[in-house]
């Protein structure tokens, strides 16, 4: 049974949630608000103790699972809500959620993988009301969108999730060769002459990269998480569990080593782009060889804010994602072809109803 923590108001014991507008924890009942520092003093010690205790329990569960092959004990965890006492089940990576019985925000600090909490966090800046309005605006005017997407109740299911990211900093070293041509045309007597010059170009250089972000969750679509970037790193701050109440959060389940190839690919492309910018104008430019090596100087663990909404339609999953800091959003939308053709034939029928009397009068 994992230990959980419900952040409660010291004044009335009501549930607290982090407010993106005030950057404080606010009480849902009496309206009191508290700074992150105040909550850390109140709950910091318990969170730290729960983290250590639960990771010891996790090691014991894994050892037991190896002997009994009962892997549910490793991948699924139960805990008690400290407000209503309900026993709840969640995945091993869940570190922040809400009790489905009493609705209170719940932190499960013992589920930070390996006892490692994030180094940094960008707090939510876009609140739920703003996310809902942006989604409605995105859907507005799309008359052939399936109704399940634009349903008011469904849109309200949007969730704020702190997504785990690795941030890679280091240096890339590259060596490239290119084949290039320049073409020049001129008149010589009665003839137009085209002269093509060929060049071999080599370039080498170093490029520092800082905090290349790669999401560290298997659940998240990598392309979608790349698309909600960029995040404004000027708002990165030291992580505290007090930023989590009122939101969902997942610990990483993909290691720094697993995610590194994606970071390297981005560093390689940046290196190549920087090299190309040093080459002047040519009519053609073809890379003939290239090699880039990267060396990370630091890898930081961070939580990034993302609003998510999942919808299933005709056995296909659609996910809407919004950057919880900047408001940038991405997501594919389907077309309800039944509504499309119904609309088409309705217009066609109206058109025919108008044309038939006119044709009768004319002929």
Tab-separated table of C-alpha atoms in Angstrom:
chain	number	residue	atom	x	y	z
A	1	UNK	CA	0.000	0.000	0.000
A	2	UNK	CA	1.678	3.244	-1.161
A	3	UNK	CA	1.682	6.342	1.001
A	4	UNK	CA	-0.167	9.325	-0.436
A	5	UNK	CA	-0.356	12.984	0.501
A	6	UNK	CA	-3.340	15.270	0.116
A	7	UNK	CA	-2.374	18.935	0.313
A	8	UNK	CA	-4.923	20.484	2.692
A	9	UNK	CA	-5.584	24.068	3.653
A	10	UNK	CA	-4.089	24.832	7.118
A	11	UNK	CA	-7.054	27.126	7.777
A	12	UNK	CA	-10.036	24.881	6.950
A	13	UNK	CA	-8.487	21.526	5.858
A	14	UNK	CA	-10.085	21.913	2.409
A	15	UNK	CA	-8.246	20.613	-0.693
A	16	UNK	CA	-5.567	22.820	-2.240
A	17	UNK	CA	-4.672	23.161	-5.894
A	18	UNK	CA	-1.876	25.029	-7.641
A	19	UNK	CA	-3.191	28.119	-9.425
A	20	UNK	CA	-1.491	29.068	-12.695
A	21	UNK	CA	-2.681	32.676	-12.362
A	22	UNK	CA	-1.392	33.378	-8.828
A	23	UNK	CA	1.486	30.857	-8.780
A	24	UNK	CA	0.260	29.822	-5.322
A	25	UNK	CA	-1.698	26.947	-3.827
A	26	UNK	CA	-5.305	28.009	-3.315
A	27	UNK	CA	-8.080	26.536	-1.178
A	28	UNK	CA	-11.262	25.487	-2.980
A	29	UNK	CA	-13.390	26.308	0.078
A	30	UNK	CA	-12.173	29.252	2.159
A	31	UNK	CA	-10.159	31.027	-0.545
A	32	UNK	CA	-6.872	31.050	1.402
A	33	UNK	CA	-3.670	30.855	-0.627
A	34	UNK	CA	-0.124	29.784	0.182
A	35	UNK	CA	3.291	30.058	-1.441
A	36	UNK	CA	5.263	27.080	-2.667
A	37	UNK	CA	7.786	27.705	0.116
A	38	UNK	CA	5.068	27.613	2.793
A	39	UNK	CA	3.732	24.288	1.519
A	40	UNK	CA	7.229	22.809	1.278
A	41	UNK	CA	7.773	23.579	4.955
A	42	UNK	CA	4.454	21.943	5.791
A	43	UNK	CA	4.648	18.832	3.605
A	44	UNK	CA	8.259	18.606	2.407
A	45	UNK	CA	9.486	16.279	5.152
A	46	UNK	CA	6.573	13.839	4.730
A	47	UNK	CA	7.012	13.753	0.961
A	48	UNK	CA	10.733	12.991	1.322
A	49	UNK	CA	10.059	10.211	3.871
A	50	UNK	CA	7.331	8.662	1.710
A	51	UNK	CA	9.669	8.661	-1.291
A	52	UNK	CA	12.355	6.690	0.547
A	53	UNK	CA	9.882	4.286	2.188
A	54	UNK	CA	8.005	3.479	-1.008
A	55	UNK	CA	11.140	2.870	-3.052
A	56	UNK	CA	12.257	0.304	-0.507
A	57	UNK	CA	8.838	-1.362	-0.826
A	58	UNK	CA	9.170	-1.269	-4.611
A	59	UNK	CA	12.498	-3.096	-4.518
A	60	UNK	CA	10.975	-5.766	-2.283
A	61	UNK	CA	7.966	-6.112	-4.639
A	62	UNK	CA	10.270	-6.569	-7.632
A	63	UNK	CA	12.250	-9.256	-5.845
A	64	UNK	CA	9.007	-11.025	-4.913
A	65	UNK	CA	7.696	-10.727	-8.482
A	66	UNK	CA	10.830	-12.422	-9.841
A	67	UNK	CA	10.096	-15.426	-7.642
A	68	UNK	CA	6.306	-15.572	-8.095
A	69	UNK	CA	6.005	-14.047	-11.601
A	70	UNK	CA	3.223	-11.842	-10.248
A	71	UNK	CA	4.212	-8.728	-12.176
A	72	UNK	CA	1.023	-6.898	-11.235
A	73	UNK	CA	2.789	-6.102	-7.983
A	74	UNK	CA	5.453	-4.237	-9.940
A	75	UNK	CA	3.365	-2.352	-12.492
A	76	UNK	CA	0.231	-1.599	-10.446
A	77	UNK	CA	0.110	0.114	-7.060
A	78	UNK	CA	-2.668	0.647	-4.514
A	79	UNK	CA	-2.893	3.498	-2.044
A	80	UNK	CA	-5.312	5.047	0.414
A	81	UNK	CA	-6.708	8.533	-0.075
A	82	UNK	CA	-5.809	10.367	3.130
A	83	UNK	CA	-9.024	12.407	2.915
A	84	UNK	CA	-11.762	9.783	2.441
A	85	UNK	CA	-9.800	6.583	3.069
A	86	UNK	CA	-10.738	4.927	-0.231
A	87	UNK	CA	-8.355	2.326	-1.623
A	88	UNK	CA	-7.317	3.361	-5.107
A	89	UNK	CA	-5.325	1.683	-7.862
A	90	UNK	CA	-2.889	3.471	-10.152
A	91	UNK	CA	0.069	2.725	-12.378
A	92	UNK	CA	3.578	2.665	-10.970
A	93	UNK	CA	4.522	5.859	-12.804
A	94	UNK	CA	1.633	7.958	-11.428
A	95	UNK	CA	2.920	10.543	-8.958
A	96	UNK	CA	0.019	13.029	-8.987
A	97	UNK	CA	-3.673	12.361	-9.570
A	98	UNK	CA	-7.048	12.978	-7.921
A	99	UNK	CA	-9.241	10.687	-5.867
A	100	UNK	CA	-12.225	9.607	-8.030
A	101	UNK	CA	-14.356	9.248	-4.887
A	102	UNK	CA	-13.851	12.558	-3.075
A	103	UNK	CA	-12.091	14.469	-5.866
A	104	UNK	CA	-9.189	15.664	-3.707
A	105	UNK	CA	-5.808	16.163	-5.417
A	106	UNK	CA	-3.416	13.430	-4.316
A	107	UNK	CA	0.367	13.205	-4.457
A	108	UNK	CA	2.086	9.796	-4.317
A	109	UNK	CA	5.741	10.795	-3.800
A	110	UNK	CA	6.940	7.220	-3.325
A	111	UNK	CA	6.335	6.560	-7.017
A	112	UNK	CA	9.070	8.848	-8.280
A	113	UNK	CA	11.130	6.235	-10.098
A	114	UNK	CA	14.263	5.299	-8.196
A	115	UNK	CA	13.378	7.953	-5.644
A	116	UNK	CA	14.434	10.588	-8.176
A	117	UNK	CA	12.338	13.728	-8.307
A	118	UNK	CA	12.634	16.167	-11.217
A	119	UNK	CA	15.369	18.783	-11.018
A	120	UNK	CA	13.232	21.429	-12.687
A	121	UNK	CA	9.639	22.276	-13.544
A	122	UNK	CA	7.777	24.789	-15.677
A	123	UNK	CA	4.520	25.474	-13.782
A	124	UNK	CA	1.220	25.592	-15.656
A	125	UNK	CA	0.531	29.072	-16.995
A	126	UNK	CA	-2.644	28.217	-18.964
A	127	UNK	CA	-5.520	27.262	-16.662
A	128	UNK	CA	-8.307	24.810	-17.471
A	129	UNK	CA	-10.828	27.495	-18.463
A	130	UNK	CA	-8.362	28.941	-20.972
A	131	UNK	CA	-7.560	25.480	-22.342
A	132	UNK	CA	-11.257	24.664	-22.772
A	133	UNK	CA	-11.923	27.974	-24.568
A	134	UNK	CA	-8.956	27.414	-26.886
A	135	UNK	CA	-10.250	23.950	-27.737
A	136	UNK	CA	-13.749	25.293	-28.451
A	137	UNK	CA	-12.230	27.937	-30.716
A	138	UNK	CA	-10.213	25.253	-32.489
A	139	UNK	CA	-13.394	23.231	-33.095
A	140	UNK	CA	-15.521	26.248	-34.102
A	141	UNK	CA	-16.705	26.229	-37.696
A	142	UNK	CA	-15.774	22.589	-38.290
A	143	UNK	CA	-19.347	21.476	-38.990
A	144	UNK	CA	-18.363	17.969	-40.075
A	145	UNK	CA	-16.499	17.220	-36.861
A	146	UNK	CA	-18.066	14.229	-35.033
A	147	UNK	CA	-20.316	15.447	-32.220
A	148	UNK	CA	-18.385	13.473	-29.618
A	149	UNK	CA	-15.474	15.888	-30.090
A	150	UNK	CA	-17.431	19.089	-29.595
A	151	UNK	CA	-19.610	17.807	-26.742
A	152	UNK	CA	-19.483	20.237	-23.803
A	153	UNK	CA	-19.162	17.394	-21.289
A	154	UNK	CA	-16.361	15.809	-23.267
A	155	UNK	CA	-14.343	19.013	-23.632
A	156	UNK	CA	-14.498	19.476	-19.860
A	157	UNK	CA	-12.598	16.183	-19.492
A	158	UNK	CA	-9.380	17.875	-20.593
A	159	UNK	CA	-6.579	17.154	-18.097
A	160	UNK	CA	-3.477	19.049	-17.095
A	161	UNK	CA	-0.510	16.671	-17.039
A	162	UNK	CA	3.091	17.268	-16.034
A	163	UNK	CA	5.009	15.261	-18.636
A	164	UNK	CA	8.529	14.027	-17.767
A	165	UNK	CA	11.331	15.300	-20.006
A	166	UNK	CA	15.078	14.834	-20.184
A	167	UNK	CA	16.996	18.025	-21.047
A	168	UNK	CA	20.343	17.362	-22.750
A	169	UNK	CA	23.174	19.912	-22.841
A	170	UNK	CA	26.586	19.406	-24.399
A	171	UNK	CA	28.669	19.857	-27.536
A	172	UNK	CA	28.345	18.495	-31.082
A	173	UNK	CA	31.391	18.138	-33.352
A	174	UNK	CA	30.852	17.756	-37.079
A	175	UNK	CA	32.776	17.140	-40.301
A	176	UNK	CA	31.053	17.444	-43.681
A	177	UNK	CA	31.926	17.336	-47.370
A	178	UNK	CA	29.802	18.705	-50.194
A	179	UNK	CA	29.818	18.651	-53.992
A	180	UNK	CA	28.737	21.999	-55.445
A	181	UNK	CA	28.315	23.593	-58.854
A	182	UNK	CA	28.004	27.077	-60.289
A	183	UNK	CA	26.662	27.647	-63.781
A	184	UNK	CA	27.486	30.680	-65.943
A	185	UNK	CA	26.062	31.422	-69.420
A	186	UNK	CA	27.523	33.895	-71.943
A	187	UNK	CA	27.520	34.699	-75.681
A	188	UNK	CA	30.639	33.874	-77.697
A	189	UNK	CA	30.275	34.901	-81.322
A	190	UNK	CA	27.256	33.087	-82.702
A	191	UNK	CA	26.999	30.742	-79.753
A	192	UNK	CA	25.575	30.793	-76.254
A	193	UNK	CA	27.990	29.016	-73.981
A	194	UNK	CA	27.080	27.479	-70.636
A	195	UNK	CA	30.014	26.928	-68.327
A	196	UNK	CA	29.669	24.772	-65.191
A	197	UNK	CA	32.282	24.902	-62.441
A	198	UNK	CA	32.551	22.066	-59.902
A	199	UNK	CA	33.700	22.478	-56.317
A	200	UNK	CA	34.528	20.192	-53.414
A	201	UNK	CA	33.705	21.866	-50.116
A	202	UNK	CA	34.667	20.684	-46.639
A	203	UNK	CA	33.556	22.113	-43.336
A	204	UNK	CA	34.192	21.214	-39.705
A	205	UNK	CA	33.115	22.811	-36.473
A	206	UNK	CA	31.739	22.580	-32.956
A	207	UNK	CA	28.288	23.556	-31.725
A	208	UNK	CA	27.150	23.904	-28.131
A	209	UNK	CA	23.580	22.768	-27.433
A	210	UNK	CA	21.581	23.576	-24.329
A	211	UNK	CA	18.609	21.683	-22.916
A	212	UNK	CA	17.384	19.724	-25.917
A	213	UNK	CA	14.020	18.368	-24.635
A	214	UNK	CA	12.975	14.733	-25.095
A	215	UNK	CA	9.829	13.378	-23.423
A	216	UNK	CA	10.564	10.419	-21.149
A	217	UNK	CA	7.128	8.745	-21.097
A	218	UNK	CA	6.162	5.716	-23.161
A	219	UNK	CA	2.507	6.832	-23.018
A	220	UNK	CA	3.136	10.087	-24.850
A	221	UNK	CA	3.290	10.343	-28.624
A	222	UNK	CA	6.824	11.527	-29.387
A	223	UNK	CA	5.883	13.521	-32.483
A	224	UNK	CA	3.088	15.277	-30.618
A	225	UNK	CA	5.309	16.159	-27.659
A	226	UNK	CA	7.886	17.557	-30.115
A	227	UNK	CA	5.140	19.575	-31.801
A	228	UNK	CA	3.933	21.381	-28.657
A	229	UNK	CA	7.422	22.863	-28.225
A	230	UNK	CA	9.036	25.264	-27.687
A	231	UNK	CA	8.897	25.859	-23.945
A	232	UNK	CA	10.155	29.134	-22.524
A	233	UNK	CA	13.098	28.052	-20.384
A	234	UNK	CA	13.259	31.426	-18.646
A	235	UNK	CA	10.372	30.113	-16.501
A	236	UNK	CA	12.130	26.903	-15.469
A	237	UNK	CA	12.276	26.748	-11.693
A	238	UNK	CA	13.487	24.313	-9.048
A	239	UNK	CA	11.047	21.434	-8.719
A	240	UNK	CA	8.755	21.094	-5.735
A	241	UNK	CA	5.887	18.589	-5.279
A	242	UNK	CA	3.810	21.600	-4.224
A	243	UNK	CA	3.382	22.469	-7.927
A	244	UNK	CA	1.488	19.208	-8.515
A	245	UNK	CA	-1.832	19.422	-6.561
A	246	UNK	CA	-4.713	19.824	-8.996
A	247	UNK	CA	-2.824	18.250	-11.902
A	248	UNK	CA	-1.759	14.804	-13.037
A	249	UNK	CA	1.897	13.817	-13.234
A	250	UNK	CA	3.858	10.800	-14.408
A	251	UNK	CA	7.361	9.729	-13.458
A	252	UNK	CA	9.695	8.833	-16.325
A	253	UNK	CA	9.619	5.275	-17.662
A	254	UNK	CA	12.225	5.791	-20.388
A	255	UNK	CA	15.780	6.338	-19.184
A	256	UNK	CA	18.276	8.994	-20.263
A	257	UNK	CA	20.098	6.373	-22.346
A	258	UNK	CA	16.903	5.210	-24.044
A	259	UNK	CA	15.965	8.764	-25.051
A	260	UNK	CA	19.467	9.900	-26.015
A	261	UNK	CA	19.243	8.894	-29.733
A	262	UNK	CA	16.382	11.386	-30.174
A	263	UNK	CA	18.455	14.123	-28.563
A	264	UNK	CA	21.445	13.212	-30.728
A	265	UNK	CA	19.309	13.352	-33.890
A	266	UNK	CA	18.247	16.916	-33.076
A	267	UNK	CA	21.800	17.955	-32.201
A	268	UNK	CA	23.033	16.418	-35.479
A	269	UNK	CA	20.470	18.321	-37.527
A	270	UNK	CA	21.340	21.588	-35.770
A	271	UNK	CA	25.022	20.947	-36.477
A	272	UNK	CA	24.283	20.279	-40.148
A	273	UNK	CA	22.126	23.410	-40.455
A	274	UNK	CA	24.853	25.542	-38.849
A	275	UNK	CA	27.479	24.118	-41.232
A	276	UNK	CA	25.335	24.807	-44.291
A	277	UNK	CA	24.907	28.447	-43.246
A	278	UNK	CA	28.681	28.940	-43.587
A	279	UNK	CA	28.588	27.969	-47.272
A	280	UNK	CA	27.956	30.674	-49.830
A	281	UNK	CA	25.584	30.516	-52.797
A	282	UNK	CA	25.894	27.661	-55.287
A	283	UNK	CA	23.465	26.487	-57.944
A	284	UNK	CA	23.607	22.966	-56.527
A	285	UNK	CA	24.884	21.687	-53.206
A	286	UNK	CA	24.924	17.970	-52.356
A	287	UNK	CA	26.257	16.475	-49.151
A	288	UNK	CA	28.703	13.677	-50.004
A	289	UNK	CA	29.742	12.739	-46.486
A	290	UNK	CA	29.049	13.834	-42.958
A	291	UNK	CA	29.791	12.797	-39.407
A	292	UNK	CA	28.616	14.273	-36.114
A	293	UNK	CA	29.554	13.206	-32.602
A	294	UNK	CA	27.909	14.484	-29.433
A	295	UNK	CA	29.090	14.676	-25.871
A	296	UNK	CA	26.608	15.544	-23.148
A	297	UNK	CA	27.852	17.759	-20.333
A	298	UNK	CA	24.620	17.482	-18.328
A	299	UNK	CA	21.232	15.748	-18.418
A	300	UNK	CA	18.479	17.363	-16.367
A	301	UNK	CA	15.130	15.875	-15.414
A	302	UNK	CA	12.150	18.222	-15.773
A	303	UNK	CA	8.352	18.285	-15.650
A	304	UNK	CA	6.681	20.202	-18.502
A	305	UNK	CA	3.007	21.313	-18.467
A	306	UNK	CA	0.692	19.853	-21.132
A	307	UNK	CA	-3.115	19.847	-21.424
A	308	UNK	CA	-4.372	16.563	-22.895
A	309	UNK	CA	-7.729	15.332	-24.184
A	310	UNK	CA	-8.204	11.830	-25.583
A	311	UNK	CA	-11.137	10.891	-27.801
A	312	UNK	CA	-11.970	7.571	-29.423
A	313	UNK	CA	-14.065	7.548	-32.580
A	314	UNK	CA	-14.675	4.543	-34.833
A	315	UNK	CA	-11.998	2.514	-33.017
A	316	UNK	CA	-9.360	5.191	-33.641
A	317	UNK	CA	-7.758	7.270	-30.901
A	318	UNK	CA	-7.364	11.019	-31.275
A	319	UNK	CA	-5.343	13.120	-28.848
A	320	UNK	CA	-5.438	16.872	-28.465
A	321	UNK	CA	-2.379	18.380	-26.759
A	322	UNK	CA	-1.745	21.947	-25.659
A	323	UNK	CA	1.418	23.470	-24.277
A	324	UNK	CA	0.366	24.455	-20.754
A	325	UNK	CA	2.781	27.379	-20.765
A	326	UNK	CA	2.456	28.968	-24.226
A	327	UNK	CA	-0.983	27.762	-25.383
A	328	UNK	CA	0.333	26.161	-28.588
A	329	UNK	CA	-1.754	23.107	-29.462
A	330	UNK	CA	-1.714	20.202	-31.881
A	331	UNK	CA	-4.074	17.369	-32.747
A	332	UNK	CA	-5.645	15.636	-35.722
A	333	UNK	CA	-9.382	15.929	-36.264
A	334	UNK	CA	-11.546	13.429	-38.167
A	335	UNK	CA	-14.417	14.111	-40.552
A	336	UNK	CA	-17.832	12.561	-39.957
A	337	UNK	CA	-18.572	11.571	-43.551
A	338	UNK	CA	-22.150	10.652	-42.642
A	339	UNK	CA	-22.789	14.269	-41.610
A	340	UNK	CA	-20.876	15.510	-44.683
A	341	UNK	CA	-22.955	13.553	-47.190
A	342	UNK	CA	-26.161	14.308	-45.301
A	343	UNK	CA	-25.361	18.011	-45.556
A	344	UNK	CA	-24.412	17.657	-49.229
A	345	UNK	CA	-27.631	15.915	-50.228
A	346	UNK	CA	-29.713	18.370	-48.182
A	347	UNK	CA	-28.215	21.270	-50.148
A	348	UNK	CA	-28.645	19.319	-53.382
A	349	UNK	CA	-32.323	18.683	-52.593
A	350	UNK	CA	-32.932	22.368	-51.806
A	351	UNK	CA	-31.203	23.318	-55.036
A	352	UNK	CA	-33.358	20.958	-57.049
A	353	UNK	CA	-36.512	22.251	-55.334
A	354	UNK	CA	-35.624	25.769	-56.488
A	355	UNK	CA	-34.536	24.817	-60.010
A	356	UNK	CA	-37.591	22.650	-60.859
A	357	UNK	CA	-40.261	25.429	-60.644
A	358	UNK	CA	-38.012	27.786	-62.610
A	359	UNK	CA	-37.504	25.191	-65.341
A	360	UNK	CA	-41.288	24.592	-65.439
A	361	UNK	CA	-41.998	28.289	-65.947
A	362	UNK	CA	-39.379	28.650	-68.652
A	363	UNK	CA	-40.468	25.679	-70.687
